[in-house]
XYZ file of N, CA and C in Angstrom:
558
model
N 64.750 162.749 54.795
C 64.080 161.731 55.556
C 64.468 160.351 55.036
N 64.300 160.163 53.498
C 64.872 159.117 52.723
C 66.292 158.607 53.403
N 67.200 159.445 53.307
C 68.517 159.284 54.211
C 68.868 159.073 55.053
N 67.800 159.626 56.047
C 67.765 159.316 57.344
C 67.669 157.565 58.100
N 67.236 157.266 56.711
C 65.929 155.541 57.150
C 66.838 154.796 56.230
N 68.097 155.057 54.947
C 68.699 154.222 54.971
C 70.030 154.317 55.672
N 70.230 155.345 56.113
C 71.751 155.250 57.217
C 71.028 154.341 58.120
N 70.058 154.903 58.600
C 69.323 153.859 59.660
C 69.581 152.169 59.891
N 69.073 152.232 58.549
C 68.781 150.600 58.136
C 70.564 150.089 57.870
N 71.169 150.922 57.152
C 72.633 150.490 57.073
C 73.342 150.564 58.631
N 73.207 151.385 59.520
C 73.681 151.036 60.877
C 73.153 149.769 61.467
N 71.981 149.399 61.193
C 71.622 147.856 61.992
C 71.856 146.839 61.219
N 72.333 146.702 59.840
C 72.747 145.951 59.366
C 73.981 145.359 59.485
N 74.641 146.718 59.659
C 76.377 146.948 60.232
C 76.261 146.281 61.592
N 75.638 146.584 62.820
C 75.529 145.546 63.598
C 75.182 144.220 63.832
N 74.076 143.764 62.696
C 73.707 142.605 63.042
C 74.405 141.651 62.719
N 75.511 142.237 61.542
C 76.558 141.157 60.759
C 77.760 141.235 61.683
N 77.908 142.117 62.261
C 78.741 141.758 63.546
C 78.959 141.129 64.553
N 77.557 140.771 64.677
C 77.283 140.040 66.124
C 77.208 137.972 65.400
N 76.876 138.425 64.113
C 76.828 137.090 63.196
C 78.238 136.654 63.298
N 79.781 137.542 63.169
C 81.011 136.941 62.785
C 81.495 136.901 64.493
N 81.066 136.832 65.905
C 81.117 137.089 66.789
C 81.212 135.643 67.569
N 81.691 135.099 68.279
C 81.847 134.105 69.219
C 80.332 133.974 70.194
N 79.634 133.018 70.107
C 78.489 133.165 71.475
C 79.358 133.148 72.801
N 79.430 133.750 73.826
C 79.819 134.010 75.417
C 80.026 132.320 75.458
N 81.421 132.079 76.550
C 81.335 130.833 76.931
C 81.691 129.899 75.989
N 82.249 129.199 74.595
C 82.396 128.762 73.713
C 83.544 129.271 73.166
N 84.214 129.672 73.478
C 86.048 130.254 73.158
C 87.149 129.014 73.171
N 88.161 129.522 73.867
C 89.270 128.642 74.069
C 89.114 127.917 75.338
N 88.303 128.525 76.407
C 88.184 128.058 77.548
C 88.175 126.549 77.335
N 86.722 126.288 76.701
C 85.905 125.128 76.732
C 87.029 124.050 75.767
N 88.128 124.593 75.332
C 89.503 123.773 75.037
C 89.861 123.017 75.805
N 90.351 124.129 76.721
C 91.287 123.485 77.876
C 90.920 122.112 79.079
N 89.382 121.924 78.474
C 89.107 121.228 79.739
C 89.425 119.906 79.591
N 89.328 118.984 80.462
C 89.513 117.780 80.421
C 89.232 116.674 79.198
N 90.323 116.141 78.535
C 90.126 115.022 77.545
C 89.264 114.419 77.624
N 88.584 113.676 76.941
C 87.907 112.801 77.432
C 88.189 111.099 76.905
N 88.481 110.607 77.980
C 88.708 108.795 78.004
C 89.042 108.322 76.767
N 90.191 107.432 76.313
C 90.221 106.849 74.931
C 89.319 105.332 75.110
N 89.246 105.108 73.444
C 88.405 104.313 73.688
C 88.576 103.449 74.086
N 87.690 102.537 74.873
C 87.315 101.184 75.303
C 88.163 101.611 76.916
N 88.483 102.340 77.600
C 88.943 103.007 78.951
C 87.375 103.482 79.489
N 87.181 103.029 80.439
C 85.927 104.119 81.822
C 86.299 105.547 81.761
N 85.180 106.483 81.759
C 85.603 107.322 82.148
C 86.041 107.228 83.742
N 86.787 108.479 84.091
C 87.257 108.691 85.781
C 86.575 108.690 86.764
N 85.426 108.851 86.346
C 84.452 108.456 87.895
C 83.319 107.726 87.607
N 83.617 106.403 87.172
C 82.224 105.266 86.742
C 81.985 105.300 88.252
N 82.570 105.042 88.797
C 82.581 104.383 89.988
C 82.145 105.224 91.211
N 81.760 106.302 90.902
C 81.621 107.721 92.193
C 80.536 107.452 92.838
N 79.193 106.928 92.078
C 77.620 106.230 92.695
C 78.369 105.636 94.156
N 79.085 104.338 93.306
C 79.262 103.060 93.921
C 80.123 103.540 95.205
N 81.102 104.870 95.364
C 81.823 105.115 96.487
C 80.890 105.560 97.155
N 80.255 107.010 97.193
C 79.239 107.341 97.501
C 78.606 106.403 98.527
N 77.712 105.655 97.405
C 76.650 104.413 97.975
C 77.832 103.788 99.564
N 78.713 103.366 99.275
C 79.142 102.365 100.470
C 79.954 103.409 101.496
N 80.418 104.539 101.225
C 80.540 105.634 102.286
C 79.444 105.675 103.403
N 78.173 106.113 102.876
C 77.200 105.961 103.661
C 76.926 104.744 104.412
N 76.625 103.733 103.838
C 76.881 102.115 104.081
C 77.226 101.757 105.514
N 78.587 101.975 105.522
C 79.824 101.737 106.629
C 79.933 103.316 106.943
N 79.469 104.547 107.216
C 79.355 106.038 108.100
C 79.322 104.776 109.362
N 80.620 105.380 110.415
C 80.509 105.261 112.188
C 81.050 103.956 112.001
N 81.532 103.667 110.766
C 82.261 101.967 111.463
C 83.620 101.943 110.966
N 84.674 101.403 111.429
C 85.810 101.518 110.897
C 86.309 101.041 109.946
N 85.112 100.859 108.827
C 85.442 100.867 107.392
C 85.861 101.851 106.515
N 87.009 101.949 105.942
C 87.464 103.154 105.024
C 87.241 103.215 103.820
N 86.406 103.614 103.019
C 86.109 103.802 101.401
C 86.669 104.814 101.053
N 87.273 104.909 100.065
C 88.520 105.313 99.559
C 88.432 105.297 97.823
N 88.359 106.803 97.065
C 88.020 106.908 95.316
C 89.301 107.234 95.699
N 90.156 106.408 94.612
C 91.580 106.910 93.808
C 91.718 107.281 93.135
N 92.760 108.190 92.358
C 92.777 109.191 91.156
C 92.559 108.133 90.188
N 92.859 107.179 90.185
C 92.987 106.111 89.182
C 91.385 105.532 88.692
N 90.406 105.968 89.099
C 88.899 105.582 89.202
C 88.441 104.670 89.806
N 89.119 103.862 90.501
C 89.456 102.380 91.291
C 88.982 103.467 93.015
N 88.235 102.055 93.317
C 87.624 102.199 94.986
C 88.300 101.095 95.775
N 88.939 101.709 96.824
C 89.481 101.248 97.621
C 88.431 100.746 99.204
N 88.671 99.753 99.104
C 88.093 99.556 101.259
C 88.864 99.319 101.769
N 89.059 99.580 102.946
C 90.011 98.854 103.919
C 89.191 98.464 104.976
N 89.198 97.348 105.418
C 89.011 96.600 106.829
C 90.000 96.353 107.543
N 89.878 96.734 109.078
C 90.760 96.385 109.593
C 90.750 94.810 110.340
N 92.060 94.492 110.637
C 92.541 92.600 110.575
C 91.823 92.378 111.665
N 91.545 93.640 112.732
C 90.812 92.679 113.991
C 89.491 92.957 113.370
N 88.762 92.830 112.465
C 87.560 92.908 112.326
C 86.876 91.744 110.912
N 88.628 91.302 110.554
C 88.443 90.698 109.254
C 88.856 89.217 109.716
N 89.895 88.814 110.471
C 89.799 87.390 110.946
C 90.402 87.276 111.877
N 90.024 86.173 112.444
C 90.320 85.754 113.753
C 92.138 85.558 113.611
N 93.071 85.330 114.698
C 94.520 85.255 114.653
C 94.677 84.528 113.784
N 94.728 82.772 114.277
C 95.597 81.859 112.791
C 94.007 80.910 112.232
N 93.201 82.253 111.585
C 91.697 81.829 111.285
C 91.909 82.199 109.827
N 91.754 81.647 108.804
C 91.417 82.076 107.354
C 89.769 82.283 107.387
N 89.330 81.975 108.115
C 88.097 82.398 108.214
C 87.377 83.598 108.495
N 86.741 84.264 107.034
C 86.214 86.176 107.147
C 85.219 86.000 108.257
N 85.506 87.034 109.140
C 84.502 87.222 110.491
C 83.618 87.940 109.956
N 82.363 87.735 110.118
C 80.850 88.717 109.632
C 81.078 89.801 109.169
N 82.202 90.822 109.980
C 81.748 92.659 109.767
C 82.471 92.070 107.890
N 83.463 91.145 108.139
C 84.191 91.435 107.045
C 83.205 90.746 106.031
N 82.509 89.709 106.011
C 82.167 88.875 105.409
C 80.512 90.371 104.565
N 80.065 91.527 106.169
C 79.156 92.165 105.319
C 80.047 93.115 103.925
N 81.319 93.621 104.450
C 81.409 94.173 103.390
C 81.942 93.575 102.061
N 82.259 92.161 102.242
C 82.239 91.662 100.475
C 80.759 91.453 100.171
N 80.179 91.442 101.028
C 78.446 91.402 100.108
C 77.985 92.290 99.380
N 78.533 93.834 99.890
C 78.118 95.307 99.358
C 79.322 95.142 98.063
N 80.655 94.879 98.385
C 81.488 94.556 97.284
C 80.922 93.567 96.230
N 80.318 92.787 96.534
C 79.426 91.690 95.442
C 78.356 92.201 94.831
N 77.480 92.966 95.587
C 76.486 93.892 94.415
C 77.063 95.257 93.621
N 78.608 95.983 94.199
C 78.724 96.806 93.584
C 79.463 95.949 92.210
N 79.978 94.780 92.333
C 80.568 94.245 91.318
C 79.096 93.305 90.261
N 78.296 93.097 90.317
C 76.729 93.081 90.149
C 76.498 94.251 89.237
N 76.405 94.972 89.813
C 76.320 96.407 88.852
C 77.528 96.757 87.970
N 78.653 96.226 87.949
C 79.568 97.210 87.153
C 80.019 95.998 86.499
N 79.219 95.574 85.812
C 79.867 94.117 84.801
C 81.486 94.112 84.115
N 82.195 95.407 84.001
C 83.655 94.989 83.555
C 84.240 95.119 84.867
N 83.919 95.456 86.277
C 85.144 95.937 86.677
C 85.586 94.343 87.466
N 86.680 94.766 88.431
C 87.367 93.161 89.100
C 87.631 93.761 90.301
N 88.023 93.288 91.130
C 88.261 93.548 92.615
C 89.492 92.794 93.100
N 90.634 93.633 93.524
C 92.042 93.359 93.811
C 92.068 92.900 95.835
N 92.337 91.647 96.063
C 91.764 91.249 97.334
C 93.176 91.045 97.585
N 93.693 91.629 98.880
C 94.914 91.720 99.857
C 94.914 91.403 101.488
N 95.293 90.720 102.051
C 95.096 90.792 103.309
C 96.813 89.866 104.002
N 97.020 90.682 105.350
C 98.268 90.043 105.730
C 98.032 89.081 106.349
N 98.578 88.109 106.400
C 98.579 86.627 106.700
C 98.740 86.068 105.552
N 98.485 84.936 105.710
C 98.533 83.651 104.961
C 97.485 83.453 103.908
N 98.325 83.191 102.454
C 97.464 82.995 101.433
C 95.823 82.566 101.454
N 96.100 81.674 102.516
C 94.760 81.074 102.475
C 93.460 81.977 102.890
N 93.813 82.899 103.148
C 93.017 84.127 103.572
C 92.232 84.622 102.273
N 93.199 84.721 101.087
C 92.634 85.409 100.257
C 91.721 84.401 99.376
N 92.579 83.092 99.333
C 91.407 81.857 98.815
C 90.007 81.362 99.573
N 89.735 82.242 100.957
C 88.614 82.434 101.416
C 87.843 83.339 101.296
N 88.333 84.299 100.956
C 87.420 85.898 100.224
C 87.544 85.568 98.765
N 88.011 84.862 97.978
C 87.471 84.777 96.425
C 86.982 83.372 96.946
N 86.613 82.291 97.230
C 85.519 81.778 97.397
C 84.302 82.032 98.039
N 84.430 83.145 99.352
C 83.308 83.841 99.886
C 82.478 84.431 98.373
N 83.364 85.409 98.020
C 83.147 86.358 96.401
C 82.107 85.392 95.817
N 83.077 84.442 94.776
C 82.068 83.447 94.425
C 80.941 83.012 94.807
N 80.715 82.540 96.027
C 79.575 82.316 96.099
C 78.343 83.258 96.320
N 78.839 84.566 96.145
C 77.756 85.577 96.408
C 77.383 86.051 94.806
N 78.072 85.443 93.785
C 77.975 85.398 92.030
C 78.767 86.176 91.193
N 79.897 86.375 92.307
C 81.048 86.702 91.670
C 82.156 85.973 90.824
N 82.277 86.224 89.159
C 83.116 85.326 88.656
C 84.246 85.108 89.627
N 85.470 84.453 89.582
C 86.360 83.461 90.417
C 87.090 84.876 89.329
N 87.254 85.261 87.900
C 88.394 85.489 87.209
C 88.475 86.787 87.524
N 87.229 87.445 88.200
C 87.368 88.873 88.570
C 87.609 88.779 89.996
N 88.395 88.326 90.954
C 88.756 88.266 91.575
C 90.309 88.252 92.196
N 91.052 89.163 92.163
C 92.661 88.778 91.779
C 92.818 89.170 93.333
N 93.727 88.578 93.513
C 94.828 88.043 95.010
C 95.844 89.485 94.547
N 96.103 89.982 95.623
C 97.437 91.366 95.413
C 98.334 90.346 96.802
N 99.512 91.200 97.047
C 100.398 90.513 97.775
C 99.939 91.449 99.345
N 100.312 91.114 100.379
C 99.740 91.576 101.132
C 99.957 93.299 101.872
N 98.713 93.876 101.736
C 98.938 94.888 101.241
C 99.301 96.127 102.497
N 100.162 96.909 102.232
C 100.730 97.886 103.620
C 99.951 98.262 105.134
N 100.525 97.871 106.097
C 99.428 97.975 107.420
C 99.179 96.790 107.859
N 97.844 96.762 108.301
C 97.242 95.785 109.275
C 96.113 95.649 109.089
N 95.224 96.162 107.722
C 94.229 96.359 107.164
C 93.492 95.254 105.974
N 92.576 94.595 105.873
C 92.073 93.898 104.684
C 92.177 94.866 103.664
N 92.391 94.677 102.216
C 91.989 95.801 101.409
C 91.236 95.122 100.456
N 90.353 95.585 99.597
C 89.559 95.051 98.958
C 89.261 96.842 97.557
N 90.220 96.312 96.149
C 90.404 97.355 95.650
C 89.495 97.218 94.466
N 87.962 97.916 94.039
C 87.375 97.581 92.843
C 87.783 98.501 92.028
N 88.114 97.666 90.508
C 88.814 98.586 89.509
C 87.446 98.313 88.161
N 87.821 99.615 87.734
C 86.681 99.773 86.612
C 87.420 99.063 85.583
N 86.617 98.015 84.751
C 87.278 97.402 83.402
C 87.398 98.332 82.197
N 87.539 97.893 81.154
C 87.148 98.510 79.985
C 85.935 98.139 79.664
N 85.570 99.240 78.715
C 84.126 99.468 78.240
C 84.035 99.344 76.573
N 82.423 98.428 76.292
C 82.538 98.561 74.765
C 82.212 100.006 74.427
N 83.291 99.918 73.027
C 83.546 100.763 71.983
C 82.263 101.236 71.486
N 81.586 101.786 71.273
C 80.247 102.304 70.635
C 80.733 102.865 69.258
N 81.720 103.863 69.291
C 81.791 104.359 68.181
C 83.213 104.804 68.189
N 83.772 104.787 67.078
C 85.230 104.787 66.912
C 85.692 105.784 65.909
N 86.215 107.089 66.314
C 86.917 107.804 65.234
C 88.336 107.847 64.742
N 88.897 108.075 63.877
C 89.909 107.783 63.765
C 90.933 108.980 64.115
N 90.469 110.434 64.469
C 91.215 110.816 65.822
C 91.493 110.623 66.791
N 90.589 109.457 67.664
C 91.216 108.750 68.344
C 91.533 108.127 69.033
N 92.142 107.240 67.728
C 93.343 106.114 67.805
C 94.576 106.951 67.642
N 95.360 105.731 68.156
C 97.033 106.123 68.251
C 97.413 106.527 66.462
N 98.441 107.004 66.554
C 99.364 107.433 65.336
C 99.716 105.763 65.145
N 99.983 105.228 64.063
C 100.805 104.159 63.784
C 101.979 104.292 63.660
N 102.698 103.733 64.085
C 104.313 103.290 64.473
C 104.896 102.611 63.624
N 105.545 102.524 62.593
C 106.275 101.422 61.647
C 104.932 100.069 61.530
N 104.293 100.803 60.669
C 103.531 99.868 60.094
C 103.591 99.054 59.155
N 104.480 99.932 57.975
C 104.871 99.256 57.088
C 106.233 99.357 56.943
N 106.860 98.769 56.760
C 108.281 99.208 56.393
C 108.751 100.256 55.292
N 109.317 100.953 55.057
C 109.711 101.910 54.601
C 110.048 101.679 53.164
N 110.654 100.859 52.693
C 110.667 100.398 51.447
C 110.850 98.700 51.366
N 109.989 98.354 49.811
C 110.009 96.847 50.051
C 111.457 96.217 48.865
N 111.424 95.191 48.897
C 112.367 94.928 48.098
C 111.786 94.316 46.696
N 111.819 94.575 45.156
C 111.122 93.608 44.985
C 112.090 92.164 44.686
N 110.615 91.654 44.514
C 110.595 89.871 44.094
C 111.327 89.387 42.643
């Protein structure tokens, strides 16, 4: 009986230290493979997914195009008959509502900037970064692109960089000829 109760006890011991040197389910190599995550002071890839989201719905049934790029950057497009008149630098309303929704999503996302394109004449775009502005958009987050493919306004918000919180030194880059290899002396 004695024998019986320590084989016993030695078989569940034999198991329980097994299940101790054992992987928990789910926690393998899998959970390797997945996606990096952002170096520092970079957005992660979808800061910006709320903010597409949010203005998808927005403009649903109007021929506004919101547009997430692989790049984490939100694209709009307006089209030119809806954004200005022929030889008008002047933004017509539909266009003038969507830099307003562009002005609070840039409101909310304190690093990012907004890449402003439209075909015609420069002066077009020095009327949408002064529109911008005056809705409390810095002037420096506002950049002019050259005019951009189609017949479309584009209006491209890009996520900035983000502060650093915490910094390991895995990673940062490898250093590159930091020091020179040997010095000479003096």
């Amino acid at each position: 009986m004695l024998r019986s109760i320590v084989t016993a006890s030695a078989v569940a011991l034999a198991i329980s230290m097994a299940g101790c040197g054992s992987l928990p389910s789910g926690s393998g190599s899998a959970g390797a493979s997945a996606a990096e995550p952002p170096r520092p002071g970079q957005p992660p890839p979808n800061v910006l997914a709320a903010e597409v989201s949010w203005m998808k719905q927005l403009f649903e049934g109007t021929p506004v195009a919101i547009v997430a790029e692989s790049d984490g950057a939100m694209r709009v497009d307006v089209p030119l008959d809806f954004s200005f008149d022929a030889r008008s630098s002047s933004p017509k309303p539909p266009l003038r509502a969507v830099m307003d929704k562009v002005a609070q999503t840039l409101a909310r996302q304190p690093s990012a900037k907004v890449h402003v394109g439209t075909p015609g004449p420069p002066a077009r775009i020095a009327a949408m970064r002064k529109y911008l502005t005056q809705r409390g958009v810095i002037g420096l987050r506002v950049v002019g692109l050259s005019a951009p493919p189609g017949d479309a306004v584009t209006l491209r918000v890009v996520p900035g960089p983000i502060a650093i919180d915490r910094l390991e030194d895995q990673s940062l880059p490898a250093p590159t000829h930091a020091f020179p290899a040997s010095r000479g002396k003096s």
